[in-house]
Short mmCIF file of C-alpha atoms in Angstrom, two decimals:
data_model
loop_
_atom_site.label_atom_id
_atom_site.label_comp_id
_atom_site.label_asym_id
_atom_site.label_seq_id
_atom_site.Cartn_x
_atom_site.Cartn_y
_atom_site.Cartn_z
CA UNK O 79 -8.04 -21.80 5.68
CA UNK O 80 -6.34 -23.05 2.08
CA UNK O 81 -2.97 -24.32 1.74
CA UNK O 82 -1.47 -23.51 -0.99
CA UNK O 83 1.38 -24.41 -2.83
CA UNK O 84 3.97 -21.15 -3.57
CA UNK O 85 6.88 -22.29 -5.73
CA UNK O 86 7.05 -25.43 -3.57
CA UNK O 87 6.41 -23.71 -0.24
CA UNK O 88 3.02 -24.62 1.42
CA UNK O 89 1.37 -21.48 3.07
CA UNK O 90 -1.46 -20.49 4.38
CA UNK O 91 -4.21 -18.22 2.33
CA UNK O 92 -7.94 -17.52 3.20
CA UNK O 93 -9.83 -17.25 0.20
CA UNK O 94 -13.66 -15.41 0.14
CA UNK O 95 -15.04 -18.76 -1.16
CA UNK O 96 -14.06 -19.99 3.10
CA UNK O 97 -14.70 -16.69 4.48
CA UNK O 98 -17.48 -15.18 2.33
CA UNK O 99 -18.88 -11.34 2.52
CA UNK O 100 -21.82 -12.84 5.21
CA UNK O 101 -19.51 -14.65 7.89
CA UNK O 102 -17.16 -11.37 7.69
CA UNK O 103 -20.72 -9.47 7.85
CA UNK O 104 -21.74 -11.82 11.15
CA UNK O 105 -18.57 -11.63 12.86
CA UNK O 106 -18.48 -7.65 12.70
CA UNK O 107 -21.97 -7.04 13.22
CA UNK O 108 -21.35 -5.76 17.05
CA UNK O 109 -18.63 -3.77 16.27
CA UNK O 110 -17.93 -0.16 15.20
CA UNK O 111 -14.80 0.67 12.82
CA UNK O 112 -13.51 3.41 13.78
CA UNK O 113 -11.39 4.76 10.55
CA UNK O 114 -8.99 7.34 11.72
CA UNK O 115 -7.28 8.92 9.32
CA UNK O 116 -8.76 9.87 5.77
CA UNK O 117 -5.59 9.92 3.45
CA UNK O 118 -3.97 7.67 2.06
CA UNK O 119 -5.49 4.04 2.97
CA UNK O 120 -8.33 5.45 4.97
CA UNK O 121 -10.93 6.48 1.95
CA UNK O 122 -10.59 3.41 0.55
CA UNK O 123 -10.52 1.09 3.48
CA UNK O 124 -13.55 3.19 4.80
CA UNK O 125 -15.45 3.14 1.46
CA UNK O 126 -15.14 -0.73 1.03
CA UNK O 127 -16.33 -1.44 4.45
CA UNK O 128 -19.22 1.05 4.25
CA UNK O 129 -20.28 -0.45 1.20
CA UNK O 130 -19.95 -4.07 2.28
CA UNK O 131 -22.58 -3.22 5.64
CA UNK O 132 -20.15 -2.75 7.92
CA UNK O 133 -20.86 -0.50 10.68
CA UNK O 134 -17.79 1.85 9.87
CA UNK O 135 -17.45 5.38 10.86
CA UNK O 136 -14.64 7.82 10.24
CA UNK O 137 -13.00 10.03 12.83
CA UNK O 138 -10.90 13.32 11.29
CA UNK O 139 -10.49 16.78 12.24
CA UNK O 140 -13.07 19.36 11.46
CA UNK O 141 -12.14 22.03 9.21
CA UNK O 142 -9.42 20.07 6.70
CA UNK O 143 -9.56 19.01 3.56
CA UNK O 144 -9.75 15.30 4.47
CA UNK O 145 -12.94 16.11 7.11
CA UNK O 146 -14.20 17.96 3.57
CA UNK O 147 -13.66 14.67 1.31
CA UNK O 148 -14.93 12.23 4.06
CA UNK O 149 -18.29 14.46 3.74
CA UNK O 150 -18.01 14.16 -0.39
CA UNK O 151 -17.46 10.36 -0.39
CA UNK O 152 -20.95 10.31 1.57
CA UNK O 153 -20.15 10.25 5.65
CA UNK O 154 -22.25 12.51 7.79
CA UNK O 155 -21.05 14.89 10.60
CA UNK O 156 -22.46 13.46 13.90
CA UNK O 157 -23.35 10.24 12.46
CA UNK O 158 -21.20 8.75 10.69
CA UNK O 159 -17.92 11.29 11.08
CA UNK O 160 -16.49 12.43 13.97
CA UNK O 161 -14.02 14.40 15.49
CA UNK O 162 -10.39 11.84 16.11
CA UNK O 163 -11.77 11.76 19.92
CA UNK O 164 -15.29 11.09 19.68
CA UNK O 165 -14.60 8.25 16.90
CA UNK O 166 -11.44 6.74 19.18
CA UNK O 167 -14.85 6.42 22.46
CA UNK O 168 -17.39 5.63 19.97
CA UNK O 169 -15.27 2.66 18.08
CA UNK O 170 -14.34 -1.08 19.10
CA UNK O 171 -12.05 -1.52 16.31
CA UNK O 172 -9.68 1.29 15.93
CA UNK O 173 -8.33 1.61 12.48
CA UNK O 174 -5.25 3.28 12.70
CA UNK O 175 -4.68 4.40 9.38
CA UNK O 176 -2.67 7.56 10.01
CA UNK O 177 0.99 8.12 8.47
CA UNK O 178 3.51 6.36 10.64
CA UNK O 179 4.75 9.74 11.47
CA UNK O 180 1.21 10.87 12.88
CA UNK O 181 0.50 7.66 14.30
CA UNK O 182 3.13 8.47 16.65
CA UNK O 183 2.21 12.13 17.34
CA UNK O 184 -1.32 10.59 18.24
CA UNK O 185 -0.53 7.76 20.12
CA UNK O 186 -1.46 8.89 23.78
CA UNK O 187 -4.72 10.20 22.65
CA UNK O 188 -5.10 6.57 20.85
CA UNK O 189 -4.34 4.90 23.84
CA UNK O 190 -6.74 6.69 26.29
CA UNK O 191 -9.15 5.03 24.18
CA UNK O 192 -8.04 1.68 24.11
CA UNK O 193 -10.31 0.27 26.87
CA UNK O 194 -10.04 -3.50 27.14
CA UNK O 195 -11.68 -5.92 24.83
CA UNK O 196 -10.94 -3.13 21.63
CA UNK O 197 -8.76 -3.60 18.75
CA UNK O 198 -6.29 -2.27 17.23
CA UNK O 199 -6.08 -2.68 13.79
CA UNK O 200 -3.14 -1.36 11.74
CA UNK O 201 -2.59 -1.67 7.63
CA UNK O 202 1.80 -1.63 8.08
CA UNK O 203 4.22 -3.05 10.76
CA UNK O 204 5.84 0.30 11.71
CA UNK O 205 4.61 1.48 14.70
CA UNK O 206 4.60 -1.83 16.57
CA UNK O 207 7.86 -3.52 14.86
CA UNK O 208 9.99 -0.16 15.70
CA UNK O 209 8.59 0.45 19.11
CA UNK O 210 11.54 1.56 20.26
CA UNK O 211 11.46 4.39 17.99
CA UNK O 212 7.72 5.18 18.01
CA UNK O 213 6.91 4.59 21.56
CA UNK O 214 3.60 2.79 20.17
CA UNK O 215 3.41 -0.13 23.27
CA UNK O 216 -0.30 -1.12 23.19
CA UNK O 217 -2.14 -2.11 26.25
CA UNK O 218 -2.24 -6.35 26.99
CA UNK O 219 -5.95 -6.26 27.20
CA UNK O 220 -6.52 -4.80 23.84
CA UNK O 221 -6.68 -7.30 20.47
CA UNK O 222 -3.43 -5.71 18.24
CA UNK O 223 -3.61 -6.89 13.96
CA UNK O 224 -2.92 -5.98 10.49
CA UNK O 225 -4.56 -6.03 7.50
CA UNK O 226 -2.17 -4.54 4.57
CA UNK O 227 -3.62 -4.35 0.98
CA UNK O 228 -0.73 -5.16 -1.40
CA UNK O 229 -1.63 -1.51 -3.25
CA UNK O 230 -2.78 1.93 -2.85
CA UNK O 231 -5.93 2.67 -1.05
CA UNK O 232 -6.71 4.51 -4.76
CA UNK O 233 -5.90 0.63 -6.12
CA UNK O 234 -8.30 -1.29 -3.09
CA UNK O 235 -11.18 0.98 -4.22
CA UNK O 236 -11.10 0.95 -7.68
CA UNK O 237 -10.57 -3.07 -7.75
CA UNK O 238 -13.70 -3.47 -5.51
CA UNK O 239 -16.23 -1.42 -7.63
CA UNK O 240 -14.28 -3.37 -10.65
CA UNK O 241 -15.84 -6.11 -8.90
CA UNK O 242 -12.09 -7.27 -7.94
CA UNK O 243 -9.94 -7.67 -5.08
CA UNK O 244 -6.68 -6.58 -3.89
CA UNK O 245 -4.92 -9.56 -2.63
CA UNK O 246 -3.85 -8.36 1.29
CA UNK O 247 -1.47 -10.09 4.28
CA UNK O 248 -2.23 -10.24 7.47
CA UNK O 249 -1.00 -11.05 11.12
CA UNK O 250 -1.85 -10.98 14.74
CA UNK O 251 0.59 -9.06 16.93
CA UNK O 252 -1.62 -10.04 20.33
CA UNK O 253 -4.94 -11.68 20.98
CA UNK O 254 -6.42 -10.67 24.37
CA UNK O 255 -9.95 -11.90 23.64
CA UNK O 256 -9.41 -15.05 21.44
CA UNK O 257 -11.55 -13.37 19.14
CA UNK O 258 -8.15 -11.65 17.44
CA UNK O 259 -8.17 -14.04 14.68
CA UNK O 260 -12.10 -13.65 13.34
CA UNK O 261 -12.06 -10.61 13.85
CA UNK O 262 -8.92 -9.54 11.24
CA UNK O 263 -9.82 -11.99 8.81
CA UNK O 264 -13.72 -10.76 8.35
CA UNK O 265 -12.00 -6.95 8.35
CA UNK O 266 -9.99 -8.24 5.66
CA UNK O 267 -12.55 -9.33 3.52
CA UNK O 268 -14.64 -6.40 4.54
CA UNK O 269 -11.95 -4.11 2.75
CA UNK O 270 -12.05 -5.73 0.20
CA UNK O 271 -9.17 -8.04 -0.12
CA UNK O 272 -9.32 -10.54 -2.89
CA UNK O 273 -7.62 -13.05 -0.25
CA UNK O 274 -5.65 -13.14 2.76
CA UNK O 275 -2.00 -14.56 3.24
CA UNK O 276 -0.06 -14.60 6.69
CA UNK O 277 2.40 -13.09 8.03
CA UNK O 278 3.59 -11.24 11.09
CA UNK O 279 4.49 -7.48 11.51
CA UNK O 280 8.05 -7.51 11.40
CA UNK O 281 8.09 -9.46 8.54
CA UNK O 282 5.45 -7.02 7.21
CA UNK O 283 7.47 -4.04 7.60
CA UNK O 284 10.66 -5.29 6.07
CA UNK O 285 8.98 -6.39 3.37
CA UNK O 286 6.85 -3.12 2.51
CA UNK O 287 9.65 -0.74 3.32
CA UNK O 288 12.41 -2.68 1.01
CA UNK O 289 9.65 -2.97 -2.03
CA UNK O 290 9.03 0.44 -1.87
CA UNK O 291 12.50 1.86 -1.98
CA UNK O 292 13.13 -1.19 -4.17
CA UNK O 293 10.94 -2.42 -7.75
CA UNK O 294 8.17 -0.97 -6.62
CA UNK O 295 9.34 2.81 -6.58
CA UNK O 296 12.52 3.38 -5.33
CA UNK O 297 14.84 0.88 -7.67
CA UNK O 298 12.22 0.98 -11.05
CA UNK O 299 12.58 5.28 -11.07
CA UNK O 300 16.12 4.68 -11.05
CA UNK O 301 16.22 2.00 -13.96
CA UNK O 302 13.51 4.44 -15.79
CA UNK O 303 16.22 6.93 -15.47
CA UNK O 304 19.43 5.63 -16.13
CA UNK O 305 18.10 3.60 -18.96
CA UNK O 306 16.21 7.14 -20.43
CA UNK O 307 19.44 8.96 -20.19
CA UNK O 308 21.44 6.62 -22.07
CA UNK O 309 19.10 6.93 -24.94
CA UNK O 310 18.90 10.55 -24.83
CA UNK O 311 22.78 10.60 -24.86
CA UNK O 312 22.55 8.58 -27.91
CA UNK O 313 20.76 10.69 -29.98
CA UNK O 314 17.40 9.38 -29.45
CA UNK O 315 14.57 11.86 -29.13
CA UNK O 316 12.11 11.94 -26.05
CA UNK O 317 9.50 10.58 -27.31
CA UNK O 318 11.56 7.40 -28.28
CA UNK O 319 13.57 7.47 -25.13
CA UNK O 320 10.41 7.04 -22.99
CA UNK O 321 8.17 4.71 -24.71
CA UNK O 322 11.06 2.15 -25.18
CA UNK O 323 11.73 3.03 -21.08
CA UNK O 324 8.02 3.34 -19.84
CA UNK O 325 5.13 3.07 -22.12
CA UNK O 326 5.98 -0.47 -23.32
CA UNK O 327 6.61 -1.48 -19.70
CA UNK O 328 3.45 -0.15 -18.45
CA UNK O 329 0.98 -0.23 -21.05
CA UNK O 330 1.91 -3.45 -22.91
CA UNK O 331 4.42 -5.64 -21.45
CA UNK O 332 3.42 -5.75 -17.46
CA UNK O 333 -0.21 -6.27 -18.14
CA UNK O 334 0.99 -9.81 -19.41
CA UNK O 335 3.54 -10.34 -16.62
CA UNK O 336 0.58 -9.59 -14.30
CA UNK O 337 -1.53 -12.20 -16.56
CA UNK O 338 0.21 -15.13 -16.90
CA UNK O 339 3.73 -14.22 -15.40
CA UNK O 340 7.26 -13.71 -16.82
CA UNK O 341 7.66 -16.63 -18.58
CA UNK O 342 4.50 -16.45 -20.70
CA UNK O 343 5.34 -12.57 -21.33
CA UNK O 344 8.96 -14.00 -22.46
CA UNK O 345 7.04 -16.86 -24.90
CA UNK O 346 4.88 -14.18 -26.14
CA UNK O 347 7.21 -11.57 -27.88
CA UNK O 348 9.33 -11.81 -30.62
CA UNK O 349 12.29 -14.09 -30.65
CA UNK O 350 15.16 -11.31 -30.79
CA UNK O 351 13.65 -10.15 -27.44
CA UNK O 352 13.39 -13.22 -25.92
CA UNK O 353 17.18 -13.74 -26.62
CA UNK O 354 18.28 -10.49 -25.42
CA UNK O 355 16.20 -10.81 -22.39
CA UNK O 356 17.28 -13.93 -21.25
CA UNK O 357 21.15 -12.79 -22.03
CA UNK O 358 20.95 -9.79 -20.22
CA UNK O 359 18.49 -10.70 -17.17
CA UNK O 360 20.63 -12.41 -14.52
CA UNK O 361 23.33 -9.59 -15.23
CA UNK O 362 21.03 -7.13 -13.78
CA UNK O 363 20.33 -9.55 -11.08
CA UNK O 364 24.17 -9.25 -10.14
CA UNK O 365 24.45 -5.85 -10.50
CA UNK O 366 21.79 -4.63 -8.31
CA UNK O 367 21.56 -7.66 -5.99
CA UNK O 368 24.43 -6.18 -3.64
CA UNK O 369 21.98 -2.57 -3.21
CA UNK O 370 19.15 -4.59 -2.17
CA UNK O 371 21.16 -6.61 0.06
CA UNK O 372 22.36 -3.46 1.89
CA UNK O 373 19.06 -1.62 1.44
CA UNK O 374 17.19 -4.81 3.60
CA UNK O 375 20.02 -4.75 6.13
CA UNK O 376 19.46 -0.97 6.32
CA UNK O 377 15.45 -1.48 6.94
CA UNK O 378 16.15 -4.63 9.20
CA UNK O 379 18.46 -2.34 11.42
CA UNK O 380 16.07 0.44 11.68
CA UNK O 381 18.20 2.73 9.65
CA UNK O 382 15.13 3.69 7.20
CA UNK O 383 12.53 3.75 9.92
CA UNK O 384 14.25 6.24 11.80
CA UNK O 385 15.40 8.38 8.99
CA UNK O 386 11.61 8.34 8.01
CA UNK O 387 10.29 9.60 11.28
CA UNK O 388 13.03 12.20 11.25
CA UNK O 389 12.07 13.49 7.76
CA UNK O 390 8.52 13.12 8.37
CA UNK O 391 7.92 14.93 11.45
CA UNK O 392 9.39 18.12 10.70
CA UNK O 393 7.90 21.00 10.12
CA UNK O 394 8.86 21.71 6.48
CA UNK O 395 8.54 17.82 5.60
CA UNK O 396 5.63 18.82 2.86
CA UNK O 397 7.69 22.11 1.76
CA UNK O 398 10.26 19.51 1.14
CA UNK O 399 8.37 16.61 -0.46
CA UNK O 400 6.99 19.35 -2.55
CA UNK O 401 10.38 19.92 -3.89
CA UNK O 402 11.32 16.96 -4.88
CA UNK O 403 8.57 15.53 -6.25
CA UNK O 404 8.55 18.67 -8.68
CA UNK O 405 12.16 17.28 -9.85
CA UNK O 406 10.58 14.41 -10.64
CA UNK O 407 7.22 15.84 -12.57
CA UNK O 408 9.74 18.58 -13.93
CA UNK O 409 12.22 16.25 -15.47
CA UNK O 410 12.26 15.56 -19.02
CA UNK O 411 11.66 12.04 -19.15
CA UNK O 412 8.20 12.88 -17.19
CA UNK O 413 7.42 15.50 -18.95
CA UNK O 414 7.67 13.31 -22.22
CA UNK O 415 5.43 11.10 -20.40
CA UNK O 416 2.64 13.44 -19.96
CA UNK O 417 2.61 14.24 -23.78
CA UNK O 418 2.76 10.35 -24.47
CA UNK O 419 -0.17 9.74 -21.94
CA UNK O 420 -2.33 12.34 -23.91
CA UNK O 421 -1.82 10.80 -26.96
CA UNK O 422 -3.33 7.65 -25.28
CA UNK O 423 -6.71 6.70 -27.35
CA UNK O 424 -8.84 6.86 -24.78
CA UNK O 425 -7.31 10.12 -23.67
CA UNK O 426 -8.18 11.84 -27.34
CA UNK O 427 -11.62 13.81 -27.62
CA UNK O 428 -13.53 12.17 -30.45
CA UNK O 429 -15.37 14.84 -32.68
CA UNK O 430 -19.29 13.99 -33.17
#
């Protein structure tokens, strides 16, 4: 394991180069991943693992869409997909990739399963950090860990056949055959992580569930908006309004932040931007500080974990999600963005 030096904080990161493909390959090479769930994380995950020899078989329910996919992507019924029950017996690491919504809905079947010396291996803090809310206790004979890719299981996939990797955390919740700590760090790898850093589930959670309803989805829609709608009220058409909002984020600017970092990115555009950038920066900082502040304390208190299992287990959740996602896609400054994204280079059919 590397220590490395974060902004001068020393933590600790395994790196492939320590823990290559083969010793992730060698420590696995008794077990059987059990994938269960196919949606979100589980493709990918499943995929990676598959493709990196790991004895990895996926357990779904017959007759859905995902059972249908899991066949496309190249797993066969009654070899290497099973029904959820049959892949829970058959599997000594249990890859509980489920929403955190079915994860609890499942949880006594799970458990049944969890005979001692298994794992449990989870990619988010949920179901163990708000226990109290999801009933998920596991048994103390069982090994209990995370690996979380820092990105969509779409992302993990396409970065490992990129030849990439998706950098990942992960922790140990409990260790009941001293093997806990091989054993998450060659799964790790095995999905395809880039490399490893540590951390523990609660910390996990907190972390995830703030980014998302923060700069990774939540908070940057919200900018997108506010700063489209000003435009708009200004007399500036759509097409304006979103590249100066989105295209030139996403297509040009963050591509360098993700390069070389903010600095560079500043350094590397004109001077009149660099000025109004540094101006305005820290005033944004103030203003929106205070909503993370109470959006953390809101996560940390179990606020947004229970108002997602309350949302998510009802009935009509998908009705409803349906909804308002179509405000979103519906909206004008998405729409805009769909005409903008066709006009995209590579998007434009070339005549012979």
């Amino acid at each position: 394991m590397a220590k490395l030096n974060f902004g001068g904080t020393e933590e600790n990161v395994v790196t492939r180069e320590e823990f290559p493909l083969s010793k992730a390959q060698e420590v696995l090479k008794d077990e059987v991943v059990a994938v269960i769930g196919y949606g979100v994380q589980g493709p990918g995950q499943a995929l990676n693992q598959k493709d990196n020899g790991i004895n990895v078989i996926v357990g779904q329910r017959k007759g859905t869409k995902t059972w249908d996919k899991a066949i496309s992507d190249g797993f066969v019924p009654g070899e290497t997909l099973f029904e959820i029950e049959e892949a829970l017996e058959k599997g000594t690491v249990i890859c509980y990739l489920l929403s955190d919504a079915a994860q609890i809905a499942l949880w006594p079947t799970v458990k049944k399963h969890l005979t001692p010396g298994k794992a449990l291996y989870f990619s988010h803090g949920f179901g163990i950090t708000f226990k109290d809310q999801t009933g998920i206790v596991p048994p103390a004979d069982v090994d209990v860990f995370l690996v979380a890719p820092k990105g969509s299981g779409t992302s993990l996939r396409r970065m490992f056949l990129q030849g990439r990797g998706l950098n990942s955390s992960y922790a140990i919740f409990q260790d009941a055959t001293g093997k806990a700590k091989d054993r998450v760090i060659a799964l790790g790898i095995a999905v395809g992580s880039g490399y490893l850093f540590e951390t523990d589930f609660k910390k996990e959670v907190y972390s995830d569930l703030t980014g998302e309803r923060g700069t990774l989805m939540g908070c940057i829609q919200g900018v997108f908006a506010a700063q489209y709608d000003v435009l708009r009220k200004n007399g500036h058409s759509p097409s304006e309004a979103f590249n100066e909002t989105v295209e030139e984020l996403t297509q040009s600017l963050m591509p360098l932040v993700a390069e070389n970092g903010m600095d560079w990115m500043y350094a590397n555009c004109s001077t009149t931007a660099q000025r109004g950038a540094l101006d305005w920066w820290k005033k944004f900082r103030d203003a929106t500080k205070p909503v993370f502040e109470e959006l953390y304390k809101s996560v940390a208190t179990g606020v947004e974990s229970q108002k997602s299992i309350d949302s998510n287990s009802k009935d009509d959740y998908r009705e409803k999600l349906d909804a308002e996602l179509k405000e979103l896609r519906e909206s004008e400054m998405w729409q805009a963005g769909k005409t903008v994204r066709s006009l995209r280079p590579e998007n434009q059919v070339v005549e012979a």
